[in-house]
Amino acid sequence: MKTLRALFVLVLVVGFLVGGVGINWARQSRLADLTILDISFTPASPKPGDKLNITVTVKNQGNADATNPFDVCFYVGLSSPEVAQVYGAPINQILVQKVRLPELGRGDSKQIELQWEVVEVPLIRLIFEADCAIPSVTESDKDNNKSEKSFFIDEKFLDEWWLTQIEARKAHEITKGSQDILVAVIDTGIDRNHPEIKGRTIMGYDFADDDPDSLSGTQINLHGTSVAGLIGAADDGVGLTGVAPNVRLMDVRVLGTRGSGTIAAVTAGVRFAVEKGAKVINMSLGAFFDDANFRNAVQDAIAKGVIVVAAAGNNGAPVVSFPAAYPGVIAVAATDRQGGLAGYSNFGSQTLVAAPGGDFSEEQLLQFFQAFAQDFQQLVPKLKPNLLTIYPSGTYGWFAGTSGASPIVAGVVALMLSANPKLTNDQIRSILRSTAKSIRGTSRFGLVNAAKAVQAAKDLVGK
Ligand SMILES: [Ca+2]
Ligand SMILES: [Ca+2]
């Protein structure tokens, strides 16, 4: 017994002396380790509709054979995990195909050839994962089983129909906006680190959390980021272009992640934006109750020469929500892909002008996102009549509603002010109306025309 006890202690000591290195060595000597070694594709610069030929190399870099059959999953990611969490849909990782490998010996690698038809979005992430779904291989390292490669679609192959519908590119021949024009986005907060707006977006204040930074905490700023992108995404040939790609943006966060907030926070946001020098305020938000403090803040902003643009609302009714309904506010209705009044758009008497909002309401968009898990390839073309814009974490995605139409008009106003900083609210309202194109569905207001509005603004210089 004594001998046995001594031997036992000795084994323990040896184990201790070998330490952590010994444990790793023991694992590596006995276990497989699958990894994605390489992802390559042709053509090198794919456009929508192209059949992308993808070669993925799976390797077993461990020290044991993988003897069980395992799956290699091919996912396409259209956005980030953070965005997917908000939507409760896997748009960061949509399963396209599973390829089963019967085995993979130690040190062996295997090339898998796949074909995938490229969809029309600015940024596509190709994601591969070895031994996905239900794992069947015991490995020394499971964290290295996934790898991705992303690419941008050349912007000239993207149908930015909303820019075409308002003749924004023609307006850009006059101006793409001035750095002197600060546009406040009073919304759910902006991911100001998105490459499309980085450097031109300043943090205002986070009135939702009552702290100075909308990026602190766990908040994701999907709605506000999308609004900001429609106004100011850089015209750099990468991704998308905003209506006023050179203006500065200010993040004034007043709504929480899910888009709700207090009227006091919105009121404080308006007063803050004016105080910090905003020339234009966009509010893609609304309520159906009139609040005296809020009304006063908006009226004070207009009295100080700030142009306030707001969404008419998505009730599909002859009404306009507040603040759009307040006197002097530029109330914006939405047009669909065909340029007619969108079915979901409000169109009450206070509506000044319409702008592209896309065919679908946000609720319908949400249903599409949630359906992605089943059959996304067929659904992407159906999303095309919506707006594409930026999403947090450097990604892109769809957006719709008068929430999209309002920032498009705010962008046009920013261009007008860039061309002619002396314009008054009355002049801007008058130009927006007189240069608008008539639309199907109503005779009381038309579709904003950026080219004509900016030209008219410029023509008034010195007059
Ligand atoms: Ca592994
Ligand atoms: Ca861009």
Short mmCIF file of N, CA and C in Angstrom, two decimals, residues 284-354:
data_model
loop_
_atom_site.label_atom_id
_atom_site.label_comp_id
_atom_site.label_asym_id
_atom_site.label_seq_id
_atom_site.Cartn_x
_atom_site.Cartn_y
_atom_site.Cartn_z
N SER A 284 -36.99 61.80 -37.62
CA SER A 284 -37.75 60.67 -38.17
C SER A 284 -38.49 59.99 -37.03
N LEU A 285 -39.32 60.77 -36.37
CA LEU A 285 -40.07 60.28 -35.22
C LEU A 285 -41.35 61.10 -35.11
N GLY A 286 -42.30 60.60 -34.37
CA GLY A 286 -43.55 61.34 -34.23
C GLY A 286 -44.45 60.76 -33.17
N ALA A 287 -45.36 61.61 -32.73
CA ALA A 287 -46.36 61.19 -31.76
C ALA A 287 -47.67 61.88 -32.12
N PHE A 288 -48.78 61.35 -31.62
CA PHE A 288 -50.06 61.96 -31.93
C PHE A 288 -50.63 62.77 -30.78
N PHE A 289 -49.74 63.26 -29.93
CA PHE A 289 -50.21 64.22 -28.93
C PHE A 289 -49.34 65.47 -29.01
N ASP A 290 -50.00 66.59 -28.78
CA ASP A 290 -49.33 67.89 -28.82
C ASP A 290 -48.80 68.18 -27.42
N ASP A 291 -47.54 68.54 -27.36
CA ASP A 291 -46.91 68.84 -26.07
C ASP A 291 -46.39 70.27 -26.13
N ALA A 292 -46.81 71.09 -25.18
CA ALA A 292 -46.50 72.54 -25.23
C ALA A 292 -44.99 72.80 -25.20
N ASN A 293 -44.26 72.09 -24.35
CA ASN A 293 -42.81 72.30 -24.28
C ASN A 293 -42.12 71.91 -25.57
N PHE A 294 -42.53 70.79 -26.13
CA PHE A 294 -41.95 70.31 -27.37
C PHE A 294 -42.25 71.30 -28.50
N ARG A 295 -43.52 71.71 -28.57
CA ARG A 295 -43.92 72.68 -29.59
C ARG A 295 -43.08 73.96 -29.48
N ASN A 296 -42.91 74.43 -28.25
CA ASN A 296 -42.11 75.66 -28.04
C ASN A 296 -40.67 75.48 -28.49
N ALA A 297 -40.09 74.32 -28.19
CA ALA A 297 -38.70 74.07 -28.58
C ALA A 297 -38.56 74.08 -30.11
N VAL A 298 -39.54 73.47 -30.78
CA VAL A 298 -39.51 73.42 -32.25
C VAL A 298 -39.72 74.83 -32.83
N GLN A 299 -40.66 75.56 -32.25
CA GLN A 299 -40.92 76.93 -32.73
C GLN A 299 -39.71 77.83 -32.51
N ASP A 300 -39.05 77.67 -31.38
CA ASP A 300 -37.84 78.46 -31.09
C ASP A 300 -36.74 78.13 -32.09
N ALA A 301 -36.60 76.85 -32.42
CA ALA A 301 -35.58 76.43 -33.40
C ALA A 301 -35.83 77.12 -34.74
N ILE A 302 -37.08 77.08 -35.18
CA ILE A 302 -37.43 77.69 -36.47
C ILE A 302 -37.21 79.21 -36.42
N ALA A 303 -37.58 79.81 -35.29
CA ALA A 303 -37.39 81.26 -35.12
C ALA A 303 -35.92 81.65 -35.21
N LYS A 304 -35.05 80.73 -34.81
CA LYS A 304 -33.61 81.00 -34.87
C LYS A 304 -33.01 80.64 -36.24
N GLY A 305 -33.86 80.27 -37.18
CA GLY A 305 -33.38 80.02 -38.54
C GLY A 305 -32.96 78.58 -38.81
N VAL A 306 -33.22 77.70 -37.84
CA VAL A 306 -32.90 76.28 -38.05
C VAL A 306 -34.04 75.64 -38.85
N ILE A 307 -33.66 74.87 -39.86
CA ILE A 307 -34.67 74.20 -40.69
C ILE A 307 -34.99 72.85 -40.06
N VAL A 308 -36.26 72.65 -39.74
CA VAL A 308 -36.68 71.42 -39.07
C VAL A 308 -37.46 70.55 -40.05
N VAL A 309 -36.97 69.33 -40.25
CA VAL A 309 -37.59 68.37 -41.17
C VAL A 309 -38.06 67.18 -40.35
N ALA A 310 -39.27 66.71 -40.63
CA ALA A 310 -39.80 65.59 -39.83
C ALA A 310 -40.67 64.67 -40.67
N ALA A 311 -40.72 63.41 -40.26
CA ALA A 311 -41.51 62.39 -40.94
C ALA A 311 -42.99 62.58 -40.65
N ALA A 312 -43.83 62.42 -41.71
CA ALA A 312 -45.28 62.58 -41.55
C ALA A 312 -45.89 61.43 -40.77
N GLY A 313 -45.23 60.27 -40.78
CA GLY A 313 -45.75 59.09 -40.07
C GLY A 313 -46.21 58.01 -41.02
N ASN A 314 -46.33 56.81 -40.50
CA ASN A 314 -46.58 55.63 -41.34
C ASN A 314 -47.95 55.00 -41.09
N ASN A 315 -48.98 55.81 -40.90
CA ASN A 315 -50.31 55.27 -40.63
C ASN A 315 -51.17 55.12 -41.88
N GLY A 316 -50.64 55.58 -43.03
CA GLY A 316 -51.40 55.50 -44.27
C GLY A 316 -52.68 56.31 -44.22
N ALA A 317 -52.66 57.42 -43.50
CA ALA A 317 -53.89 58.17 -43.21
C ALA A 317 -53.72 59.65 -43.52
N PRO A 318 -54.83 60.37 -43.70
CA PRO A 318 -54.75 61.82 -43.96
C PRO A 318 -54.47 62.60 -42.69
N VAL A 319 -53.43 62.21 -42.02
CA VAL A 319 -53.01 62.87 -40.77
C VAL A 319 -51.50 63.08 -40.85
N VAL A 320 -50.97 63.87 -39.94
CA VAL A 320 -49.52 64.05 -39.82
C VAL A 320 -49.21 64.09 -38.32
N SER A 321 -48.22 63.33 -37.91
CA SER A 321 -47.88 63.30 -36.49
C SER A 321 -47.04 64.52 -36.10
N PHE A 322 -46.93 64.75 -34.80
CA PHE A 322 -46.05 65.81 -34.30
C PHE A 322 -44.64 65.25 -34.13
N PRO A 323 -43.60 65.97 -34.47
CA PRO A 323 -43.52 67.40 -34.73
C PRO A 323 -43.80 67.81 -36.19
N ALA A 324 -43.98 66.84 -37.10
CA ALA A 324 -44.17 67.23 -38.51
C ALA A 324 -45.34 68.18 -38.69
N ALA A 325 -46.36 68.04 -37.84
CA ALA A 325 -47.57 68.83 -38.00
C ALA A 325 -47.44 70.26 -37.45
N TYR A 326 -46.35 70.55 -36.75
CA TYR A 326 -46.19 71.91 -36.21
C TYR A 326 -45.90 72.89 -37.34
N PRO A 327 -46.42 74.13 -37.20
CA PRO A 327 -46.22 75.14 -38.24
C PRO A 327 -44.73 75.38 -38.50
N GLY A 328 -44.39 75.46 -39.77
CA GLY A 328 -43.01 75.76 -40.13
C GLY A 328 -42.10 74.55 -40.29
N VAL A 329 -42.56 73.40 -39.75
CA VAL A 329 -41.78 72.17 -39.91
C VAL A 329 -42.02 71.61 -41.31
N ILE A 330 -40.96 71.14 -41.96
CA ILE A 330 -41.09 70.52 -43.27
C ILE A 330 -41.55 69.08 -43.05
N ALA A 331 -42.85 68.85 -43.28
CA ALA A 331 -43.44 67.53 -43.06
C ALA A 331 -43.29 66.70 -44.33
N VAL A 332 -42.71 65.51 -44.18
CA VAL A 332 -42.34 64.71 -45.35
C VAL A 332 -43.15 63.42 -45.41
N ALA A 333 -43.83 63.23 -46.54
CA ALA A 333 -44.51 61.97 -46.85
C ALA A 333 -43.55 61.09 -47.65
N ALA A 334 -43.96 59.84 -47.89
CA ALA A 334 -43.06 58.90 -48.57
C ALA A 334 -43.63 58.46 -49.92
N THR A 335 -42.72 58.32 -50.88
CA THR A 335 -43.08 57.71 -52.16
C THR A 335 -42.56 56.28 -52.20
N ASP A 336 -43.18 55.47 -53.06
CA ASP A 336 -42.72 54.10 -53.24
C ASP A 336 -41.71 54.04 -54.39
N ARG A 337 -41.32 52.83 -54.73
CA ARG A 337 -40.31 52.61 -55.76
C ARG A 337 -40.74 53.22 -57.11
N GLN A 338 -42.06 53.22 -57.36
CA GLN A 338 -42.56 53.74 -58.64
C GLN A 338 -42.75 55.26 -58.62
N GLY A 339 -42.54 55.87 -57.48
CA GLY A 339 -42.66 57.32 -57.39
C GLY A 339 -44.05 57.82 -57.05
N GLY A 340 -44.95 56.91 -56.71
CA GLY A 340 -46.28 57.30 -56.25
C GLY A 340 -46.30 57.41 -54.73
N LEU A 341 -47.37 57.96 -54.20
CA LEU A 341 -47.49 58.05 -52.74
C LEU A 341 -47.52 56.64 -52.15
N ALA A 342 -46.64 56.35 -51.22
CA ALA A 342 -46.57 55.01 -50.62
C ALA A 342 -47.83 54.75 -49.80
N GLY A 343 -48.32 53.52 -49.85
CA GLY A 343 -49.56 53.16 -49.16
C GLY A 343 -49.51 53.39 -47.67
N TYR A 344 -48.37 53.25 -47.06
CA TYR A 344 -48.24 53.41 -45.60
C TYR A 344 -48.07 54.86 -45.18
N SER A 345 -47.81 55.75 -46.16
CA SER A 345 -47.44 57.12 -45.81
C SER A 345 -48.64 57.94 -45.35
N ASN A 346 -48.45 58.72 -44.31
CA ASN A 346 -49.45 59.73 -43.96
C ASN A 346 -49.42 60.84 -45.00
N PHE A 347 -50.56 61.50 -45.15
CA PHE A 347 -50.63 62.54 -46.18
C PHE A 347 -51.55 63.69 -45.76
N GLY A 348 -51.50 64.00 -44.46
CA GLY A 348 -52.34 65.08 -43.93
C GLY A 348 -52.00 66.44 -44.53
N SER A 349 -52.87 67.42 -44.22
CA SER A 349 -52.78 68.74 -44.87
C SER A 349 -51.46 69.46 -44.61
N GLN A 350 -50.78 69.13 -43.51
CA GLN A 350 -49.51 69.81 -43.21
C GLN A 350 -48.35 69.31 -44.07
N THR A 351 -48.55 68.23 -44.83
CA THR A 351 -47.47 67.66 -45.63
C THR A 351 -46.97 68.66 -46.65
N LEU A 352 -45.66 68.89 -46.67
CA LEU A 352 -45.09 69.87 -47.60
C LEU A 352 -44.60 69.19 -48.87
N VAL A 353 -44.01 68.03 -48.72
CA VAL A 353 -43.34 67.39 -49.85
C VAL A 353 -43.21 65.89 -49.55
N ALA A 354 -42.99 65.10 -50.61
CA ALA A 354 -42.74 63.67 -50.43
C ALA A 354 -41.33 63.34 -50.91
#
